[in-house]
Amino acid sequence: MADILNNMIPVKRAGRQTVLFSNPPAIISSATVVGPMEGKGPLGPYFDMVLKDDTWGEDSWEKAERKMFEHTVRSAMDKVNLQSGGVDCLLGGDLLNQIISANFAARELKLPFLGLYGACSTMAESLLIGSMLIDGGYAGRVACIATSHFSTAERQYRNPLEMGGQTTPTAQRTVTGAGCSIAANPTLEGDRLYGNVFVTAGTIGKVTDLGITDVNNMGAAMAPAAVDTLTAHLSDTGRGVMDYDLIVTGDLGRFGSEMFRELCLQNGIDVGNRHLDCGNLVFSGEQKVDCGGSGCGCCASVLNAYLLERIEKGDLRRIFFMATGALLSPTSSMQNDSIPGIAHGIVLERK
């Protein structure tokens, strides 16, 4: 029976962790919202909306974050004239306990919803699962989104802002931002913001842990997971770093990026000048954010505002976009437990 089934089912896997899409989903739209500090960074002109203050007229930062989530999805849909009935599934999450930003926003959006928690890896996770739904014929269009907020993350994971705590040199600033991609079956008719960007493969990450316990050193906790996923992807596909214009990590920051390159070399992989980290792009050195940006909204906003446009224009032909997440919680941190990490990757190509 197993042999019969294997002959009937088309091969959509390469190795143990990588999935291949026989009908690669197209990215047809995107949208972003970021906070004031992010708007002052190097990528400021690329973002759709820059908030004047990070409460956005709400009476709490948490309500502002859920508003960012909802607005970004609606904006991505509006750009291609999609009504709610045109989106089969919403996939996304945030950093807060019980992903409350995503859950409350999904309540207002009234779309079939799969809430995801992959910490800062959520943007790649949502696109990976969404692409599997489309390629498998279970959905025609999906909205994939991740969001984070500096002030909500500080309140939950570290110290209330009112305490005025001083950060350490390895600390990163959680990005106040949201990014949404609309992925679709390429055979469907309709308006498109992008006509040349496709998701051709994805690699599902494994949880790794080198025993890092410092909540102010997220880059060190996530770098091993990024190396593990990249190693698996290259092994599964038989490709090398030179087959990609860029190997993009989510939010390792400066210290985590250095660790990533060193660990890659130990695995026999030289990423050289093809490695790009979203956390190193979103803020400038003059903004004094220590090791760079982090958070779900970091790679989500950089991908949807900057990288997709570069692929569409032909500046980039193929990238491996690998969002990285630190899977900690306030409970585990207070128990002095270590910080596991995970990274999920997708291949984005210009066709």
mmCIF file of C-alpha atoms in Angstrom:
data_model
loop_
_atom_site.group_PDB
_atom_site.id
_atom_site.type_symbol
_atom_site.label_atom_id
_atom_site.label_comp_id
_atom_site.label_asym_id
_atom_site.label_seq_id
_atom_site.Cartn_x
_atom_site.Cartn_y
_atom_site.Cartn_z
ATOM 1 C CA MET A 1 0.000 0.000 0.000
ATOM 2 C CA ALA A 2 2.822 2.420 0.870
ATOM 3 C CA ASP A 3 4.441 1.848 -2.548
ATOM 4 C CA ILE A 4 1.131 2.542 -4.308
ATOM 5 C CA LEU A 5 0.628 5.788 -2.386
ATOM 6 C CA ASN A 6 4.195 6.902 -3.033
ATOM 7 C CA ASN A 7 3.642 6.449 -6.760
ATOM 8 C CA MET A 8 0.424 8.475 -6.648
ATOM 9 C CA ILE A 9 1.669 11.439 -4.607
ATOM 10 C CA PRO A 10 3.928 13.930 -6.450
ATOM 11 C CA VAL A 11 7.266 14.523 -4.774
ATOM 12 C CA LYS A 12 7.164 17.922 -3.096
ATOM 13 C CA ARG A 13 9.986 17.413 -0.654
ATOM 14 C CA ALA A 14 13.741 17.638 -0.885
ATOM 15 C CA GLY A 15 15.478 16.006 2.041
ATOM 16 C CA ARG A 16 13.958 16.036 5.485
ATOM 17 C CA GLN A 17 13.116 19.706 6.030
ATOM 18 C CA THR A 18 12.591 21.363 2.649
ATOM 19 C CA VAL A 19 9.353 21.561 0.653
ATOM 20 C CA LEU A 20 9.219 22.350 -3.065
ATOM 21 C CA PHE A 21 6.266 24.055 -4.709
ATOM 22 C CA SER A 22 5.226 22.605 -8.056
ATOM 23 C CA ASN A 23 2.901 25.578 -8.611
ATOM 24 C CA PRO A 24 4.860 28.357 -6.885
ATOM 25 C CA PRO A 25 2.582 30.896 -5.178
ATOM 26 C CA ALA A 26 2.922 34.500 -6.302
ATOM 27 C CA ILE A 27 3.320 37.424 -3.920
ATOM 28 C CA ILE A 28 0.800 39.871 -5.345
ATOM 29 C CA SER A 29 0.680 42.615 -2.704
ATOM 30 C CA SER A 30 2.292 43.879 0.482
ATOM 31 C CA ALA A 31 1.899 46.640 3.039
ATOM 32 C CA THR A 32 3.790 48.012 6.041
ATOM 33 C CA VAL A 33 3.292 50.243 9.067
ATOM 34 C CA VAL A 34 6.168 51.310 11.331
ATOM 35 C CA GLY A 35 6.769 53.532 14.320
ATOM 36 C CA PRO A 36 8.398 56.988 14.403
ATOM 37 C CA MET A 37 11.913 55.746 15.155
ATOM 38 C CA GLU A 38 11.794 53.175 12.355
ATOM 39 C CA GLY A 39 10.618 55.888 10.005
ATOM 40 C CA LYS A 40 13.764 57.873 10.773
ATOM 41 C CA GLY A 41 15.988 54.938 9.848
ATOM 42 C CA PRO A 42 17.606 54.197 6.470
ATOM 43 C CA LEU A 43 14.497 52.444 5.115
ATOM 44 C CA GLY A 44 12.074 55.166 6.193
ATOM 45 C CA PRO A 45 11.080 56.186 2.633
ATOM 46 C CA TYR A 46 10.123 52.611 1.746
ATOM 47 C CA PHE A 47 7.446 52.108 4.416
ATOM 48 C CA ASP A 48 3.797 52.721 3.520
ATOM 49 C CA MET A 49 2.946 54.425 6.801
ATOM 50 C CA VAL A 50 5.097 55.933 9.534
ATOM 51 C CA LEU A 51 3.255 56.653 12.780
ATOM 52 C CA LYS A 52 3.726 60.042 14.418
ATOM 53 C CA ASP A 53 3.549 58.432 17.866
ATOM 54 C CA ASP A 54 3.569 54.785 18.867
ATOM 55 C CA THR A 55 0.191 54.864 20.618
ATOM 56 C CA TRP A 56 -1.564 55.794 17.322
ATOM 57 C CA GLY A 57 -4.374 57.516 19.212
ATOM 58 C CA GLU A 58 -5.112 54.484 21.401
ATOM 59 C CA ASP A 59 -5.024 54.373 25.208
ATOM 60 C CA SER A 60 -2.448 51.569 25.359
ATOM 61 C CA TRP A 61 0.489 50.318 23.315
ATOM 62 C CA GLU A 62 -1.154 46.903 23.040
ATOM 63 C CA LYS A 63 -4.242 48.392 21.374
ATOM 64 C CA ALA A 64 -1.987 50.333 19.020
ATOM 65 C CA GLU A 65 -0.239 47.108 18.023
ATOM 66 C CA ARG A 66 -3.468 45.299 17.215
ATOM 67 C CA LYS A 67 -4.523 48.354 15.188
ATOM 68 C CA MET A 68 -1.250 48.100 13.226
ATOM 69 C CA PHE A 69 -1.948 44.432 12.503
ATOM 70 C CA GLU A 70 -5.467 45.075 11.237
ATOM 71 C CA HIS A 71 -4.565 48.168 9.204
ATOM 72 C CA THR A 72 -1.649 46.453 7.460
ATOM 73 C CA VAL A 73 -3.782 43.520 6.322
ATOM 74 C CA ARG A 74 -6.515 45.834 5.054
ATOM 75 C CA SER A 75 -3.963 48.008 3.266
ATOM 76 C CA ALA A 76 -2.376 45.036 1.473
ATOM 77 C CA MET A 77 -5.826 43.887 0.382
ATOM 78 C CA ASP A 78 -6.891 47.366 -0.748
ATOM 79 C CA LYS A 79 -3.835 47.729 -2.983
ATOM 80 C CA VAL A 80 -5.123 44.902 -5.171
ATOM 81 C CA ASN A 81 -8.840 45.608 -4.682
ATOM 82 C CA LEU A 82 -9.488 42.490 -2.627
ATOM 83 C CA GLN A 83 -12.565 42.187 -0.471
ATOM 84 C CA SER A 84 -12.581 39.878 2.551
ATOM 85 C CA GLY A 85 -14.233 37.157 0.481
ATOM 86 C CA GLY A 86 -11.204 37.105 -1.803
ATOM 87 C CA VAL A 87 -8.832 35.966 0.963
ATOM 88 C CA ASP A 88 -9.213 32.354 2.015
ATOM 89 C CA CYS A 89 -7.025 32.425 5.107
ATOM 90 C CA LEU A 90 -5.200 34.841 7.393
ATOM 91 C CA LEU A 91 -1.960 33.563 8.910
ATOM 92 C CA GLY A 92 0.011 35.585 11.413
ATOM 93 C CA GLY A 93 1.076 36.381 14.906
ATOM 94 C CA ASP A 94 3.012 38.654 17.221
ATOM 95 C CA LEU A 95 5.243 38.509 20.300
ATOM 96 C CA LEU A 96 2.703 38.966 23.053
ATOM 97 C CA ASN A 97 1.338 36.213 25.277
ATOM 98 C CA GLN A 98 -1.474 34.294 23.562
ATOM 99 C CA ILE A 99 -0.722 36.388 20.410
ATOM 100 C CA ILE A 100 -3.341 38.886 21.536
ATOM 101 C CA SER A 101 -2.498 41.452 18.839
ATOM 102 C CA ALA A 102 -3.206 38.931 16.101
ATOM 103 C CA ASN A 103 -6.255 37.429 17.797
ATOM 104 C CA PHE A 104 -8.033 40.720 18.421
ATOM 105 C CA ALA A 105 -7.211 42.021 14.938
ATOM 106 C CA ALA A 106 -8.495 38.790 13.380
ATOM 107 C CA ARG A 107 -11.742 39.327 15.277
ATOM 108 C CA GLU A 108 -12.235 42.575 13.346
ATOM 109 C CA LEU A 109 -10.993 41.260 9.997
ATOM 110 C CA LYS A 110 -13.429 38.309 10.102
ATOM 111 C CA LEU A 111 -11.208 36.091 7.963
ATOM 112 C CA PRO A 112 -10.539 32.377 8.515
ATOM 113 C CA PHE A 113 -7.557 32.599 10.818
ATOM 114 C CA LEU A 114 -4.551 30.483 11.734
ATOM 115 C CA GLY A 115 -2.734 32.156 14.617
ATOM 116 C CA LEU A 116 0.999 31.473 14.670
ATOM 117 C CA TYR A 117 3.685 31.887 17.270
ATOM 118 C CA GLY A 118 7.228 31.523 16.058
ATOM 119 C CA ALA A 119 8.520 34.609 17.869
ATOM 120 C CA CYS A 120 10.497 36.663 15.348
ATOM 121 C CA SER A 121 10.387 33.813 12.804
ATOM 122 C CA THR A 122 6.641 34.308 12.308
ATOM 123 C CA MET A 123 6.806 36.169 8.969
ATOM 124 C CA ALA A 124 8.665 33.342 7.238
ATOM 125 C CA GLU A 125 6.546 30.747 9.022
ATOM 126 C CA SER A 126 3.318 32.348 7.816
ATOM 127 C CA LEU A 127 4.540 32.554 4.210
ATOM 128 C CA LEU A 128 5.800 28.979 4.332
ATOM 129 C CA ILE A 129 2.508 27.562 5.619
ATOM 130 C CA GLY A 130 0.474 29.870 3.388
ATOM 131 C CA SER A 131 2.429 28.745 0.324
ATOM 132 C CA MET A 132 1.828 25.110 1.263
ATOM 133 C CA LEU A 133 -1.905 25.814 1.455
ATOM 134 C CA ILE A 134 -1.884 27.426 -1.986
ATOM 135 C CA ASP A 135 0.339 24.845 -3.669
ATOM 136 C CA GLY A 136 -1.731 22.060 -2.133
ATOM 137 C CA GLY A 137 -4.953 23.520 -3.524
ATOM 138 C CA TYR A 138 -6.434 24.335 -0.136
ATOM 139 C CA ALA A 139 -6.455 28.105 -0.655
ATOM 140 C CA GLY A 140 -6.393 30.536 -3.536
ATOM 141 C CA ARG A 141 -5.170 33.625 -1.684
ATOM 142 C CA VAL A 142 -3.751 34.019 1.809
ATOM 143 C CA ALA A 143 -2.697 37.029 3.882
ATOM 144 C CA CYS A 144 0.533 36.497 5.840
ATOM 145 C CA ILE A 145 1.519 38.981 8.535
ATOM 146 C CA ALA A 146 3.644 39.562 11.611
ATOM 147 C CA THR A 147 3.805 42.526 13.961
ATOM 148 C CA SER A 148 5.697 43.736 17.014
ATOM 149 C CA HIS A 149 5.900 46.869 19.150
ATOM 150 C CA PHE A 150 8.858 48.120 21.164
ATOM 151 C CA SER A 151 6.851 49.242 24.172
ATOM 152 C CA THR A 152 4.621 46.157 24.435
ATOM 153 C CA ALA A 153 7.626 43.847 24.154
ATOM 154 C CA GLU A 154 9.572 45.734 26.828
ATOM 155 C CA ARG A 155 6.595 45.620 29.181
ATOM 156 C CA GLN A 156 6.210 41.863 28.719
ATOM 157 C CA TYR A 157 9.750 40.536 28.430
ATOM 158 C CA ARG A 158 11.999 42.909 30.314
ATOM 159 C CA ASN A 159 11.274 46.022 32.409
ATOM 160 C CA PRO A 160 8.530 48.652 32.169
ATOM 161 C CA LEU A 161 9.775 51.681 30.249
ATOM 162 C CA GLU A 162 9.012 53.892 33.231
ATOM 163 C CA MET A 163 11.918 52.262 35.082
ATOM 164 C CA GLY A 164 14.372 53.765 32.618
ATOM 165 C CA GLY A 165 16.611 50.702 32.612
ATOM 166 C CA GLN A 166 19.900 50.918 30.734
ATOM 167 C CA THR A 167 20.462 48.423 27.928
ATOM 168 C CA THR A 168 23.523 46.258 27.474
ATOM 169 C CA PRO A 169 25.807 46.445 24.395
ATOM 170 C CA THR A 170 24.368 43.177 23.023
ATOM 171 C CA ALA A 171 20.737 44.326 23.343
ATOM 172 C CA GLN A 172 18.519 44.992 20.332
ATOM 173 C CA ARG A 173 15.537 47.290 19.990
ATOM 174 C CA THR A 174 12.241 45.601 19.193
ATOM 175 C CA VAL A 175 10.912 47.126 15.989
ATOM 176 C CA THR A 176 7.536 48.825 16.125
ATOM 177 C CA GLY A 177 6.248 47.599 12.810
ATOM 178 C CA ALA A 178 3.958 45.324 10.858
ATOM 179 C CA GLY A 179 4.326 43.760 7.433
ATOM 180 C CA CYS A 180 1.785 41.820 5.384
ATOM 181 C CA SER A 181 2.173 39.811 2.166
ATOM 182 C CA ILE A 182 -0.713 38.581 0.036
ATOM 183 C CA ALA A 183 0.231 35.289 -1.629
ATOM 184 C CA ALA A 184 -1.927 33.803 -4.359
ATOM 185 C CA ASN A 185 -2.275 30.975 -6.826
ATOM 186 C CA PRO A 186 -0.664 32.500 -9.941
ATOM 187 C CA THR A 187 -3.487 31.262 -12.171
ATOM 188 C CA LEU A 188 -6.065 33.461 -10.424
ATOM 189 C CA GLU A 189 -7.096 36.643 -12.169
ATOM 190 C CA GLY A 190 -7.078 40.008 -10.434
ATOM 191 C CA ASP A 191 -5.017 43.090 -9.718
ATOM 192 C CA ARG A 192 -1.373 42.703 -8.724
ATOM 193 C CA LEU A 193 1.095 45.039 -7.116
ATOM 194 C CA TYR A 194 3.872 42.571 -8.004
ATOM 195 C CA GLY A 195 3.964 40.399 -11.095
ATOM 196 C CA ASN A 196 7.327 38.688 -10.797
ATOM 197 C CA VAL A 197 7.789 37.504 -7.179
ATOM 198 C CA PHE A 198 7.212 33.838 -6.352
ATOM 199 C CA VAL A 199 7.754 31.509 -3.397
ATOM 200 C CA THR A 200 9.431 28.426 -4.885
ATOM 201 C CA ALA A 201 10.512 26.471 -1.792
ATOM 202 C CA GLY A 202 10.667 26.570 1.979
ATOM 203 C CA THR A 203 12.703 24.972 4.739
ATOM 204 C CA ILE A 204 11.091 24.169 8.084
ATOM 205 C CA GLY A 205 13.413 24.919 10.976
ATOM 206 C CA LYS A 206 14.231 22.858 14.051
ATOM 207 C CA VAL A 207 14.488 24.199 17.596
ATOM 208 C CA THR A 208 18.129 24.648 18.611
ATOM 209 C CA ASP A 209 19.613 25.709 21.920
ATOM 210 C CA LEU A 210 23.199 26.573 22.822
ATOM 211 C CA GLY A 211 22.263 27.423 26.407
ATOM 212 C CA ILE A 212 22.028 31.221 26.100
ATOM 213 C CA THR A 213 20.120 32.675 29.088
ATOM 214 C CA ASP A 214 20.646 36.419 28.599
ATOM 215 C CA VAL A 215 17.377 38.080 27.503
ATOM 216 C CA ASN A 216 19.458 41.020 26.281
ATOM 217 C CA ASN A 217 21.360 38.862 23.804
ATOM 218 C CA MET A 218 18.724 37.579 21.399
ATOM 219 C CA GLY A 219 21.143 37.469 18.475
ATOM 220 C CA ALA A 220 23.283 34.826 20.176
ATOM 221 C CA ALA A 221 20.200 32.720 20.940
ATOM 222 C CA MET A 222 18.916 32.842 17.348
ATOM 223 C CA ALA A 223 22.143 32.565 15.325
ATOM 224 C CA PRO A 224 22.573 28.782 15.850
ATOM 225 C CA ALA A 225 19.042 28.173 14.543
ATOM 226 C CA ALA A 226 19.750 30.253 11.435
ATOM 227 C CA VAL A 227 22.901 28.229 10.756
ATOM 228 C CA ASP A 228 21.030 24.962 11.278
ATOM 229 C CA THR A 229 18.259 25.913 8.845
ATOM 230 C CA LEU A 230 20.630 27.251 6.201
ATOM 231 C CA THR A 231 22.759 24.100 6.451
ATOM 232 C CA ALA A 232 19.662 21.909 6.062
ATOM 233 C CA HIS A 233 18.390 23.957 3.121
ATOM 234 C CA LEU A 234 21.633 23.795 1.175
ATOM 235 C CA SER A 235 21.975 20.073 1.897
ATOM 236 C CA ASP A 236 18.362 19.297 0.944
ATOM 237 C CA THR A 237 18.464 21.269 -2.311
ATOM 238 C CA GLY A 238 22.045 20.583 -3.363
ATOM 239 C CA ARG A 239 22.609 24.314 -3.744
ATOM 240 C CA GLY A 240 25.367 26.569 -2.490
ATOM 241 C CA VAL A 241 25.470 30.130 -1.194
ATOM 242 C CA MET A 242 26.443 31.374 -4.654
ATOM 243 C CA ASP A 243 23.087 30.163 -6.014
ATOM 244 C CA TYR A 244 21.483 33.048 -4.106
ATOM 245 C CA ASP A 245 21.868 36.787 -4.478
ATOM 246 C CA LEU A 246 21.273 37.155 -0.749
ATOM 247 C CA ILE A 247 20.989 34.989 2.352
ATOM 248 C CA VAL A 248 18.690 37.152 4.484
ATOM 249 C CA THR A 249 18.319 36.635 8.228
ATOM 250 C CA GLY A 250 15.547 38.211 10.250
ATOM 251 C CA ASP A 251 16.901 40.019 13.248
ATOM 252 C CA LEU A 252 20.239 38.743 14.439
ATOM 253 C CA GLY A 253 21.622 42.252 14.782
ATOM 254 C CA ARG A 254 25.305 43.043 14.673
ATOM 255 C CA PHE A 255 26.528 40.587 17.300
ATOM 256 C CA GLY A 256 24.230 37.783 16.143
ATOM 257 C CA SER A 257 25.283 38.319 12.529
ATOM 258 C CA GLU A 258 28.944 37.951 13.462
ATOM 259 C CA MET A 259 28.145 34.767 15.351
ATOM 260 C CA PHE A 260 26.094 33.497 12.395
ATOM 261 C CA ARG A 261 28.985 33.958 9.971
ATOM 262 C CA GLU A 262 31.426 32.264 12.346
ATOM 263 C CA LEU A 263 29.148 29.291 12.949
ATOM 264 C CA CYS A 264 28.520 28.976 9.202
ATOM 265 C CA LEU A 265 32.255 28.749 8.608
ATOM 266 C CA GLN A 266 32.468 25.986 11.201
ATOM 267 C CA ASN A 267 29.842 24.137 9.114
ATOM 268 C CA GLY A 268 31.860 24.665 5.944
ATOM 269 C CA ILE A 269 29.613 27.473 4.639
ATOM 270 C CA ASP A 270 31.024 30.870 3.714
ATOM 271 C CA VAL A 271 28.184 33.373 3.350
ATOM 272 C CA GLY A 272 30.696 36.160 2.630
ATOM 273 C CA ASN A 273 29.125 39.380 1.444
ATOM 274 C CA ARG A 274 25.863 37.671 0.477
ATOM 275 C CA HIS A 275 24.513 37.756 4.013
ATOM 276 C CA LEU A 276 22.075 40.529 4.910
ATOM 277 C CA ASP A 277 20.326 40.952 8.257
ATOM 278 C CA CYS A 278 17.091 42.937 8.540
ATOM 279 C CA GLY A 279 17.981 44.002 12.078
ATOM 280 C CA ASN A 280 21.092 45.719 10.742
ATOM 281 C CA LEU A 281 19.114 47.582 8.078
ATOM 282 C CA VAL A 282 16.188 49.099 9.902
ATOM 283 C CA PHE A 283 18.124 51.503 12.170
ATOM 284 C CA SER A 284 21.185 53.651 11.521
ATOM 285 C CA GLY A 285 24.227 53.736 13.772
ATOM 286 C CA GLU A 286 23.391 57.302 14.794
ATOM 287 C CA GLN A 287 20.117 56.122 16.335
ATOM 288 C CA LYS A 288 21.983 54.380 19.178
ATOM 289 C CA VAL A 289 20.030 51.150 19.320
ATOM 290 C CA ASP A 290 22.973 49.022 20.447
ATOM 291 C CA CYS A 291 23.051 45.862 18.271
ATOM 292 C CA GLY A 292 20.218 46.740 15.856
ATOM 293 C CA GLY A 293 16.567 45.811 15.449
ATOM 294 C CA SER A 294 14.582 42.713 16.404
ATOM 295 C CA GLY A 295 10.989 41.545 16.778
ATOM 296 C CA CYS A 296 8.339 40.030 14.509
ATOM 297 C CA GLY A 297 7.885 43.365 12.787
ATOM 298 C CA CYS A 298 11.574 43.727 11.956
ATOM 299 C CA CYS A 299 11.931 41.277 9.072
ATOM 300 C CA ALA A 300 8.208 41.598 8.233
ATOM 301 C CA SER A 301 8.521 45.314 7.536
ATOM 302 C CA VAL A 302 11.893 45.022 5.751
ATOM 303 C CA LEU A 303 10.671 42.190 3.521
ATOM 304 C CA ASN A 304 7.406 43.828 2.545
ATOM 305 C CA ALA A 305 8.702 47.364 2.115
ATOM 306 C CA TYR A 306 12.154 46.792 0.666
ATOM 307 C CA LEU A 307 13.113 43.267 -0.416
ATOM 308 C CA LEU A 308 10.007 42.386 -2.443
ATOM 309 C CA GLU A 309 10.389 45.584 -4.445
ATOM 310 C CA ARG A 310 14.019 44.757 -5.223
ATOM 311 C CA ILE A 311 13.007 41.324 -6.515
ATOM 312 C CA GLU A 312 10.177 42.800 -8.573
ATOM 313 C CA LYS A 313 12.526 45.296 -10.229
ATOM 314 C CA GLY A 314 15.125 42.639 -10.978
ATOM 315 C CA ASP A 315 17.816 43.905 -8.601
ATOM 316 C CA LEU A 316 17.579 40.466 -6.969
ATOM 317 C CA ARG A 317 16.796 37.225 -8.768
ATOM 318 C CA ARG A 318 16.719 34.713 -5.918
ATOM 319 C CA ILE A 319 17.024 35.109 -2.143
ATOM 320 C CA PHE A 320 16.735 32.796 0.847
ATOM 321 C CA PHE A 321 14.675 34.712 3.394
ATOM 322 C CA MET A 322 15.162 33.193 6.823
ATOM 323 C CA ALA A 323 13.344 34.767 9.768
ATOM 324 C CA THR A 324 14.798 33.919 13.162
ATOM 325 C CA GLY A 325 12.958 33.579 16.473
ATOM 326 C CA ALA A 326 13.939 33.362 20.154
ATOM 327 C CA LEU A 327 11.414 31.089 21.853
ATOM 328 C CA LEU A 328 11.534 32.483 25.365
ATOM 329 C CA SER A 329 8.780 33.575 27.739
ATOM 330 C CA PRO A 330 8.796 35.693 30.909
ATOM 331 C CA THR A 331 8.053 32.513 32.885
ATOM 332 C CA SER A 332 11.021 30.572 31.525
ATOM 333 C CA SER A 333 13.312 33.582 31.891
ATOM 334 C CA MET A 334 12.400 34.033 35.558
ATOM 335 C CA GLN A 335 13.197 30.344 36.085
ATOM 336 C CA ASN A 336 16.629 30.990 34.545
ATOM 337 C CA ASP A 337 15.915 28.609 31.701
ATOM 338 C CA SER A 338 17.810 28.855 28.415
ATOM 339 C CA ILE A 339 16.488 30.511 25.262
ATOM 340 C CA PRO A 340 15.745 28.080 22.400
ATOM 341 C CA GLY A 341 15.822 29.452 18.870
ATOM 342 C CA ILE A 342 14.219 28.574 15.555
ATOM 343 C CA ALA A 343 14.508 29.778 11.973
ATOM 344 C CA HIS A 344 12.215 29.110 9.032
ATOM 345 C CA GLY A 345 13.254 29.928 5.483
ATOM 346 C CA ILE A 346 11.584 30.514 2.132
ATOM 347 C CA VAL A 347 13.049 30.908 -1.346
ATOM 348 C CA LEU A 348 11.806 34.017 -3.124
ATOM 349 C CA GLU A 349 12.513 34.190 -6.841
ATOM 350 C CA ARG A 350 11.886 36.497 -9.741
ATOM 351 C CA LYS A 351 10.159 34.600 -12.536
#
